[in-house]
PDB file of C-alpha atoms in Angstrom:
ATOM      1  CA  MET A   4     -13.625  -9.492  10.704  1.00  0.00           C
ATOM      2  CA  SER A   5     -12.494  -6.419   9.047  1.00  0.00           C
ATOM      3  CA  LEU A   6      -8.770  -5.240   9.897  1.00  0.00           C
ATOM      4  CA  LEU A   7      -9.749  -1.605   8.104  1.00  0.00           C
ATOM      5  CA  GLN A   8     -12.683   0.135   7.347  1.00  0.00           C
ATOM      6  CA  THR A   9     -13.868   3.565   6.406  1.00  0.00           C
ATOM      7  CA  ARG A  10     -17.134   5.222   6.909  1.00  0.00           C
ATOM      8  CA  ALA A  11     -18.262   8.418   5.220  1.00  0.00           C
ATOM      9  CA  LEU A  12     -14.614   9.183   4.394  1.00  0.00           C
ATOM     10  CA  THR A  13     -14.716  13.026   2.796  1.00  0.00           C
ATOM     11  CA  ARG A  14     -12.057  14.785   1.789  1.00  0.00           C
ATOM     12  CA  HIS A  15     -12.309  17.735  -0.456  1.00  0.00           C
ATOM     13  CA  PHE A  16      -9.794  20.374  -1.594  1.00  0.00           C
ATOM     14  CA  SER A  17     -11.282  24.024  -2.495  1.00  0.00           C
ATOM     15  CA  GLY A  18     -14.488  22.629  -4.101  1.00  0.00           C
ATOM     16  CA  LEU A  19     -12.913  19.299  -5.856  1.00  0.00           C
ATOM     17  CA  LYS A  20     -14.135  16.466  -4.053  1.00  0.00           C
ATOM     18  CA  ALA A  21     -11.476  13.933  -4.117  1.00  0.00           C
ATOM     19  CA  VAL A  22     -12.499  11.865  -2.017  1.00  0.00           C
ATOM     20  CA  GLU A  23     -16.627  11.428  -1.502  1.00  0.00           C
ATOM     21  CA  THR A  24     -18.356   9.574   1.507  1.00  0.00           C
ATOM     22  CA  VAL A  25     -16.552   6.371   0.479  1.00  0.00           C
ATOM     23  CA  ASP A  26     -17.642   3.254   2.920  1.00  0.00           C
ATOM     24  CA  PHE A  27     -14.716   0.531   2.609  1.00  0.00           C
ATOM     25  CA  ASP A  28     -14.198  -2.859   4.582  1.00  0.00           C
ATOM     26  CA  LEU A  29     -11.152  -4.820   4.026  1.00  0.00           C
ATOM     27  CA  PRO A  30     -11.121  -8.018   6.050  1.00  0.00           C
ATOM     28  CA  GLU A  31      -8.073  -9.525   8.074  1.00  0.00           C
ATOM     29  CA  GLY A  32      -5.699 -11.592   5.793  1.00  0.00           C
ATOM     30  CA  GLU A  33      -7.454  -9.914   2.287  1.00  0.00           C
ATOM     31  CA  VAL A  34      -5.216  -9.084  -0.563  1.00  0.00           C
ATOM     32  CA  ARG A  35      -7.037  -6.011  -1.976  1.00  0.00           C
ATOM     33  CA  ALA A  36      -6.602  -4.099  -4.824  1.00  0.00           C
ATOM     34  CA  LEU A  37      -7.627  -0.377  -5.346  1.00  0.00           C
ATOM     35  CA  ILE A  38      -7.821   0.323  -8.909  1.00  0.00           C
ATOM     36  CA  GLY A  39      -9.587   3.375 -11.379  1.00  0.00           C
ATOM     37  CA  PRO A  40      -8.105   6.219 -13.716  1.00  0.00           C
ATOM     38  CA  ASN A  41      -5.925   8.974 -13.073  1.00  0.00           C
ATOM     39  CA  GLY A  42      -7.562  11.241 -10.654  1.00  0.00           C
ATOM     40  CA  ALA A  43     -10.447   8.924  -9.396  1.00  0.00           C
ATOM     41  CA  GLY A  44      -8.840   9.781  -5.730  1.00  0.00           C
ATOM     42  CA  LYS A  45      -6.910   7.081  -5.119  1.00  0.00           C
ATOM     43  CA  THR A  46      -3.665   8.337  -3.904  1.00  0.00           C
ATOM     44  CA  THR A  47      -5.724  10.796  -1.401  1.00  0.00           C
ATOM     45  CA  PHE A  48      -7.595   7.461  -0.444  1.00  0.00           C
ATOM     46  CA  VAL A  49      -4.609   6.156   0.869  1.00  0.00           C
ATOM     47  CA  SER A  50      -3.381   9.501   2.192  1.00  0.00           C
ATOM     48  CA  LEU A  51      -6.544   9.318   4.721  1.00  0.00           C
ATOM     49  CA  LEU A  52      -5.808   6.116   5.705  1.00  0.00           C
ATOM     50  CA  CYS A  53      -2.436   6.376   6.584  1.00  0.00           C
ATOM     51  CA  GLY A  54      -3.014   9.688   7.961  1.00  0.00           C
ATOM     52  CA  ARG A  55      -0.901  11.885   5.797  1.00  0.00           C
ATOM     53  CA  ILE A  56      -3.592  14.327   5.666  1.00  0.00           C
ATOM     54  CA  PRO A  57      -7.374  14.536   7.411  1.00  0.00           C
ATOM     55  CA  PRO A  58     -10.477  13.681   6.228  1.00  0.00           C
ATOM     56  CA  THR A  59     -12.952  16.744   5.734  1.00  0.00           C
ATOM     57  CA  SER A  60     -15.667  14.173   7.683  1.00  0.00           C
ATOM     58  CA  GLY A  61     -15.748  10.637   7.616  1.00  0.00           C
ATOM     59  CA  GLN A  62     -14.174   7.727   9.865  1.00  0.00           C
ATOM     60  CA  VAL A  63     -10.905   5.346   9.581  1.00  0.00           C
ATOM     61  CA  ILE A  64     -10.977   2.492  11.636  1.00  0.00           C
ATOM     62  CA  PHE A  65      -8.245   0.047  11.951  1.00  0.00           C
ATOM     63  CA  ASP A  66      -8.937  -2.791  14.183  1.00  0.00           C
ATOM     64  CA  GLY A  67     -11.866  -1.423  15.490  1.00  0.00           C
ATOM     65  CA  ARG A  68     -10.429   1.762  16.808  1.00  0.00           C
ATOM     66  CA  ASP A  69     -11.538   5.121  15.610  1.00  0.00           C
ATOM     67  CA  ILE A  70      -7.941   6.223  14.088  1.00  0.00           C
ATOM     68  CA  SER A  71      -9.332   9.460  12.047  1.00  0.00           C
ATOM     69  CA  ALA A  72      -7.250  11.773  14.785  1.00  0.00           C
ATOM     70  CA  LEU A  73      -4.327   9.952  14.994  1.00  0.00           C
ATOM     71  CA  PRO A  74      -0.861  10.992  13.391  1.00  0.00           C
ATOM     72  CA  ALA A  75       0.864   8.811  10.790  1.00  0.00           C
ATOM     73  CA  HIS A  76       3.546   7.350  12.915  1.00  0.00           C
ATOM     74  CA  ARG A  77       1.230   6.481  15.407  1.00  0.00           C
ATOM     75  CA  ARG A  78      -0.431   4.465  12.725  1.00  0.00           C
ATOM     76  CA  ILE A  79       2.659   2.869  11.991  1.00  0.00           C
ATOM     77  CA  ASN A  80       3.209   2.232  15.720  1.00  0.00           C
ATOM     78  CA  LEU A  81      -0.498   0.489  15.681  1.00  0.00           C
ATOM     79  CA  GLY A  82       0.491  -1.786  12.911  1.00  0.00           C
ATOM     80  CA  MET A  83       0.354  -0.379   9.432  1.00  0.00           C
ATOM     81  CA  ALA A  84       3.049   0.370   7.031  1.00  0.00           C
ATOM     82  CA  TYR A  85       2.905   2.147   3.585  1.00  0.00           C
ATOM     83  CA  THR A  86       4.890   2.915   0.379  1.00  0.00           C
ATOM     84  CA  PHE A  87       3.625   5.868  -1.774  1.00  0.00           C
ATOM     85  CA  GLN A  88       4.094   6.645  -5.784  1.00  0.00           C
ATOM     86  CA  ILE A  89       7.191   8.571  -4.992  1.00  0.00           C
ATOM     87  CA  THR A  90      10.040   6.647  -3.267  1.00  0.00           C
ATOM     88  CA  SER A  91      11.117   8.073   0.226  1.00  0.00           C
ATOM     89  CA  VAL A  92      14.349   6.273   0.630  1.00  0.00           C
ATOM     90  CA  PHE A  93      17.200   8.257   2.311  1.00  0.00           C
ATOM     91  CA  ALA A  94      19.566   8.414  -0.592  1.00  0.00           C
ATOM     92  CA  ASN A  95      22.926   8.970   1.228  1.00  0.00           C
ATOM     93  CA  LEU A  96      21.872   5.769   3.459  1.00  0.00           C
ATOM     94  CA  PRO A  97      23.045   2.117   2.795  1.00  0.00           C
ATOM     95  CA  VAL A  98      20.128   0.338   2.024  1.00  0.00           C
ATOM     96  CA  ALA A  99      20.656  -1.742   4.403  1.00  0.00           C
ATOM     97  CA  GLU A 100      20.313   0.882   7.444  1.00  0.00           C
ATOM     98  CA  ASN A 101      17.067   2.418   5.198  1.00  0.00           C
ATOM     99  CA  VAL A 102      15.924  -1.159   6.157  1.00  0.00           C
ATOM    100  CA  ALA A 103      17.007  -0.849   9.401  1.00  0.00           C
ATOM    101  CA  LEU A 104      15.328   2.356  10.384  1.00  0.00           C
ATOM    102  CA  ALA A 105      12.536   0.488   9.721  1.00  0.00           C
ATOM    103  CA  ALA A 106      12.799  -2.693  11.755  1.00  0.00           C
ATOM    104  CA  ARG A 107      14.111  -0.368  14.740  1.00  0.00           C
ATOM    105  CA  ARG A 108      10.202   0.379  15.152  1.00  0.00           C
ATOM    106  CA  ARG A 109       9.437  -3.001  16.430  1.00  0.00           C
ATOM    107  CA  GLU A 110      12.956  -5.053  17.051  1.00  0.00           C
ATOM    108  CA  ALA A 111      14.493  -4.136  20.313  1.00  0.00           C
ATOM    109  CA  THR A 112      18.098  -5.904  20.064  1.00  0.00           C
ATOM    110  CA  SER A 113      21.005  -5.493  17.538  1.00  0.00           C
ATOM    111  CA  ALA A 114      20.510  -8.534  16.408  1.00  0.00           C
ATOM    112  CA  GLY A 115      16.867  -8.641  16.723  1.00  0.00           C
ATOM    113  CA  VAL A 116      17.102  -5.609  13.881  1.00  0.00           C
ATOM    114  CA  ALA A 117      20.066  -7.661  11.842  1.00  0.00           C
ATOM    115  CA  ARG A 118      17.516 -10.513  11.284  1.00  0.00           C
ATOM    116  CA  ALA A 119      14.831  -8.404   9.947  1.00  0.00           C
ATOM    117  CA  VAL A 120      16.639  -6.217   7.819  1.00  0.00           C
ATOM    118  CA  ALA A 121      18.557  -9.910   6.268  1.00  0.00           C
ATOM    119  CA  ASP A 122      15.240 -11.507   5.823  1.00  0.00           C
ATOM    120  CA  ALA A 123      13.551  -8.408   4.687  1.00  0.00           C
ATOM    121  CA  LEU A 124      16.335  -7.737   2.102  1.00  0.00           C
ATOM    122  CA  GLU A 125      16.198 -11.223   0.906  1.00  0.00           C
ATOM    123  CA  ARG A 126      12.509 -11.164  -0.099  1.00  0.00           C
ATOM    124  CA  VAL A 127      12.813  -8.623  -2.136  1.00  0.00           C
ATOM    125  CA  GLY A 128      15.325  -9.603  -3.901  1.00  0.00           C
ATOM    126  CA  LEU A 129      17.921  -7.010  -3.071  1.00  0.00           C
ATOM    127  CA  GLY A 130      20.147  -9.427  -0.681  1.00  0.00           C
ATOM    128  CA  ASP A 131      23.282  -8.825  -2.431  1.00  0.00           C
ATOM    129  CA  ARG A 132      22.890  -5.050  -2.195  1.00  0.00           C
ATOM    130  CA  GLY A 133      23.185  -4.149   1.387  1.00  0.00           C
ATOM    131  CA  ASP A 134      26.098  -1.924   1.486  1.00  0.00           C
ATOM    132  CA  GLN A 135      24.780   0.032  -1.451  1.00  0.00           C
ATOM    133  CA  ASN A 136      24.040   3.438  -0.952  1.00  0.00           C
ATOM    134  CA  ALA A 137      20.141   3.855  -1.558  1.00  0.00           C
ATOM    135  CA  GLY A 138      20.215   6.753  -3.610  1.00  0.00           C
ATOM    136  CA  ASP A 139      22.635   4.568  -6.242  1.00  0.00           C
ATOM    137  CA  LEU A 140      20.072   1.864  -7.307  1.00  0.00           C
ATOM    138  CA  SER A 141      17.640   2.046  -9.638  1.00  0.00           C
ATOM    139  CA  TYR A 142      14.244   3.300  -9.619  1.00  0.00           C
ATOM    140  CA  GLY A 143      12.646   0.103  -9.665  1.00  0.00           C
ATOM    141  CA  HIS A 144      14.746  -1.538  -7.259  1.00  0.00           C
ATOM    142  CA  GLN A 145      14.524   1.471  -5.083  1.00  0.00           C
ATOM    143  CA  ARG A 146      10.302   0.354  -5.194  1.00  0.00           C
ATOM    144  CA  LEU A 147      11.626  -2.751  -4.110  1.00  0.00           C
ATOM    145  CA  LEU A 148      13.875  -0.932  -1.073  1.00  0.00           C
ATOM    146  CA  GLU A 149      10.800   0.787  -0.056  1.00  0.00           C
ATOM    147  CA  ILE A 150       8.635  -2.623   0.253  1.00  0.00           C
ATOM    148  CA  ALA A 151      11.326  -3.912   2.352  1.00  0.00           C
ATOM    149  CA  MET A 152      11.422  -1.738   4.623  1.00  0.00           C
ATOM    150  CA  GLY A 153       7.758  -2.119   5.135  1.00  0.00           C
ATOM    151  CA  LEU A 154       8.129  -5.676   5.858  1.00  0.00           C
ATOM    152  CA  ALA A 155      10.593  -5.103   8.213  1.00  0.00           C
ATOM    153  CA  GLN A 156       8.256  -3.416  10.571  1.00  0.00           C
ATOM    154  CA  ALA A 157       6.072  -6.896  10.243  1.00  0.00           C
ATOM    155  CA  PRO A 158       2.935  -4.975   9.162  1.00  0.00           C
ATOM    156  CA  ARG A 159      -0.438  -6.391  10.582  1.00  0.00           C
ATOM    157  CA  LEU A 160      -1.375  -4.205   6.875  1.00  0.00           C
ATOM    158  CA  LEU A 161       0.910  -3.375   4.309  1.00  0.00           C
ATOM    159  CA  ILE A 162      -0.505  -0.339   1.994  1.00  0.00           C
ATOM    160  CA  LEU A 163       1.690  -0.409  -1.335  1.00  0.00           C
ATOM    161  CA  ASP A 164       1.076   2.353  -4.067  1.00  0.00           C
ATOM    162  CA  GLU A 165       1.966   1.831  -7.219  1.00  0.00           C
ATOM    163  CA  PRO A 166       4.681  -0.890  -6.087  1.00  0.00           C
ATOM    164  CA  THR A 167       5.853  -2.197  -9.654  1.00  0.00           C
ATOM    165  CA  GLN A 168       6.213   1.077 -11.356  1.00  0.00           C
ATOM    166  CA  GLY A 169       9.535   0.904 -12.669  1.00  0.00           C
ATOM    167  CA  LEU A 170       9.972  -2.804 -12.358  1.00  0.00           C
ATOM    168  CA  ALA A 171      11.235  -4.649 -15.639  1.00  0.00           C
ATOM    169  CA  ASP A 172       8.919  -7.501 -16.502  1.00  0.00           C
ATOM    170  CA  ALA A 173      11.108 -10.477 -14.021  1.00  0.00           C
ATOM    171  CA  GLU A 174      10.763  -8.207 -10.931  1.00  0.00           C
ATOM    172  CA  ILE A 175       7.384  -7.692 -11.383  1.00  0.00           C
ATOM    173  CA  ALA A 176       6.790 -11.438 -11.743  1.00  0.00           C
ATOM    174  CA  ALA A 177       8.873 -11.699  -8.161  1.00  0.00           C
ATOM    175  CA  PHE A 178       6.332  -9.107  -7.075  1.00  0.00           C
ATOM    176  CA  LYS A 179       3.740 -11.104  -7.648  1.00  0.00           C
ATOM    177  CA  ALA A 180       5.032 -14.344  -6.049  1.00  0.00           C
ATOM    178  CA  LEU A 181       6.058 -11.957  -2.723  1.00  0.00           C
ATOM    179  CA  VAL A 182       2.501 -10.934  -2.606  1.00  0.00           C
ATOM    180  CA  ARG A 183       1.536 -14.309  -2.620  1.00  0.00           C
ATOM    181  CA  GLU A 184       4.041 -15.361   0.235  1.00  0.00           C
ATOM    182  CA  LEU A 185       3.141 -12.709   2.646  1.00  0.00           C
ATOM    183  CA  ALA A 186      -0.676 -12.832   1.777  1.00  0.00           C
ATOM    184  CA  SER A 187      -0.645 -16.029   4.158  1.00  0.00           C
ATOM    185  CA  SER A 188       0.243 -13.525   7.149  1.00  0.00           C
ATOM    186  CA  THR A 189      -0.801  -9.614   6.326  1.00  0.00           C
ATOM    187  CA  THR A 190      -3.641  -7.871   5.167  1.00  0.00           C
ATOM    188  CA  ILE A 191      -2.341  -6.476   1.885  1.00  0.00           C
ATOM    189  CA  LEU A 192      -3.892  -2.629  -0.120  1.00  0.00           C
ATOM    190  CA  LEU A 193      -2.599  -3.184  -3.294  1.00  0.00           C
ATOM    191  CA  ILE A 194      -2.926   0.268  -5.898  1.00  0.00           C
ATOM    192  CA  GLU A 195      -1.896  -0.676  -9.037  1.00  0.00           C
ATOM    193  CA  HIS A 196      -2.286  -0.262 -12.567  1.00  0.00           C
ATOM    194  CA  ASN A 197      -1.167  -2.917 -13.891  1.00  0.00           C
ATOM    195  CA  MET A 198      -3.892  -5.231 -14.285  1.00  0.00           C
ATOM    196  CA  SER A 199      -2.098  -8.224 -14.804  1.00  0.00           C
ATOM    197  CA  VAL A 200      -0.603  -7.779 -11.020  1.00  0.00           C
ATOM    198  CA  VAL A 201      -4.260  -7.265  -9.528  1.00  0.00           C
ATOM    199  CA  MET A 202      -5.787 -10.056 -11.494  1.00  0.00           C
ATOM    200  CA  GLU A 203      -3.297 -12.145 -10.530  1.00  0.00           C
ATOM    201  CA  THR A 204      -2.492 -11.531  -6.906  1.00  0.00           C
ATOM    202  CA  ALA A 205      -5.890  -9.743  -5.497  1.00  0.00           C
ATOM    203  CA  ASP A 206      -8.625 -12.142  -3.518  1.00  0.00           C
ATOM    204  CA  ARG A 207     -10.882  -8.693  -4.198  1.00  0.00           C
ATOM    205  CA  VAL A 208     -10.831  -5.450  -6.045  1.00  0.00           C
ATOM    206  CA  SER A 209     -12.582  -2.454  -5.199  1.00  0.00           C
ATOM    207  CA  VAL A 210     -12.674   0.323  -8.283  1.00  0.00           C
ATOM    208  CA  LEU A 211     -12.581   4.051  -7.193  1.00  0.00           C
ATOM    209  CA  ASN A 212     -13.992   6.368  -9.537  1.00  0.00           C
ATOM    210  CA  PHE A 213     -14.720  10.474  -9.152  1.00  0.00           C
ATOM    211  CA  GLY A 214     -13.483  10.054  -5.195  1.00  0.00           C
ATOM    212  CA  GLN A 215     -16.620   7.038  -4.838  1.00  0.00           C
ATOM    213  CA  ILE A 216     -16.193   3.382  -4.844  1.00  0.00           C
ATOM    214  CA  LEU A 217     -17.752   2.610  -8.369  1.00  0.00           C
ATOM    215  CA  ALA A 218     -17.585  -1.447  -7.588  1.00  0.00           C
ATOM    216  CA  GLU A 219     -15.985  -4.141  -5.694  1.00  0.00           C
ATOM    217  CA  GLY A 220     -15.439  -7.960  -6.382  1.00  0.00           C
ATOM    218  CA  THR A 221     -13.805 -10.345  -7.709  1.00  0.00           C
ATOM    219  CA  PRO A 222     -10.851 -10.282 -10.391  1.00  0.00           C
ATOM    220  CA  ALA A 223     -13.572 -11.811 -12.534  1.00  0.00           C
ATOM    221  CA  GLU A 224     -16.315  -9.573 -11.663  1.00  0.00           C
ATOM    222  CA  ILE A 225     -14.461  -6.669 -12.362  1.00  0.00           C
ATOM    223  CA  ARG A 226     -12.932  -7.847 -15.398  1.00  0.00           C
ATOM    224  CA  ALA A 227     -16.909  -8.548 -16.444  1.00  0.00           C
ATOM    225  CA  ASN A 228     -18.632  -5.416 -14.854  1.00  0.00           C
ATOM    226  CA  PRO A 229     -19.510  -3.043 -17.475  1.00  0.00           C
ATOM    227  CA  ALA A 230     -19.722   0.086 -15.569  1.00  0.00           C
ATOM    228  CA  VAL A 231     -15.482  -0.843 -14.585  1.00  0.00           C
ATOM    229  CA  GLN A 232     -15.237  -1.299 -18.634  1.00  0.00           C
ATOM    230  CA  ALA A 233     -16.493   1.926 -19.121  1.00  0.00           C
ATOM    231  CA  ALA A 234     -14.797   3.823 -16.527  1.00  0.00           C
ATOM    232  CA  TYR A 235     -11.357   2.016 -16.552  1.00  0.00           C
ATOM    233  CA  LEU A 236     -10.374  -1.123 -18.419  1.00  0.00           C
ATOM    234  CA  GLY A 237     -11.538  -0.120 -21.464  1.00  0.00           C
ATOM    235  CA  THR A 238      -9.202   2.532 -21.785  1.00  0.00           C
ATOM    236  CA  ALA A 239      -6.656   1.352 -19.902  1.00  0.00           C
TER     237      ALA A 239
END
């Protein structure tokens, strides 16, 4: 069963067709990568899924429910969590408190929050950074902190937009392992330029180009697709 669907999802900006009649299905339990050239509409598409911007037309359906008109915070309450290309941590708060703010969406007790914070930070490799101000972290570690904030909400769907941007090679390797671990309990939509991450972690790949789905398939099928090679992989 699909956890997330879109039907004819469309967003225009003053005549620019950023996303155009996209039909998309993400089954529960799958790791799906979304790739495509710069300007293909990936971030706009994700913003439509999360409720940051409204669609011009079409539907976003989560767990069988039309959520097209719901604001972002209501979608979070339904079990969606996301990180964006631009970090959005609270720079003047400690790392642990950033995660605690997210954990309080689902944990009713201080003990429950503390457990969720400790677990999330440990899973992303920031277990020893809890007392450090978030603004003092490197950019790459801020990205990991955002992922921890998402994990602390125990989401049914975790949307990660360029999560490995700014990470060192060792941190990228750890991120791949984290995605494989999370896949047993969380549906993941991964927007990523690093093709090594895409090919090693995704069950299936969707390719967006000029605001439309160009191709979908397994990593191997996408790598061998001539249209994808011409539009993206051949120049990546």
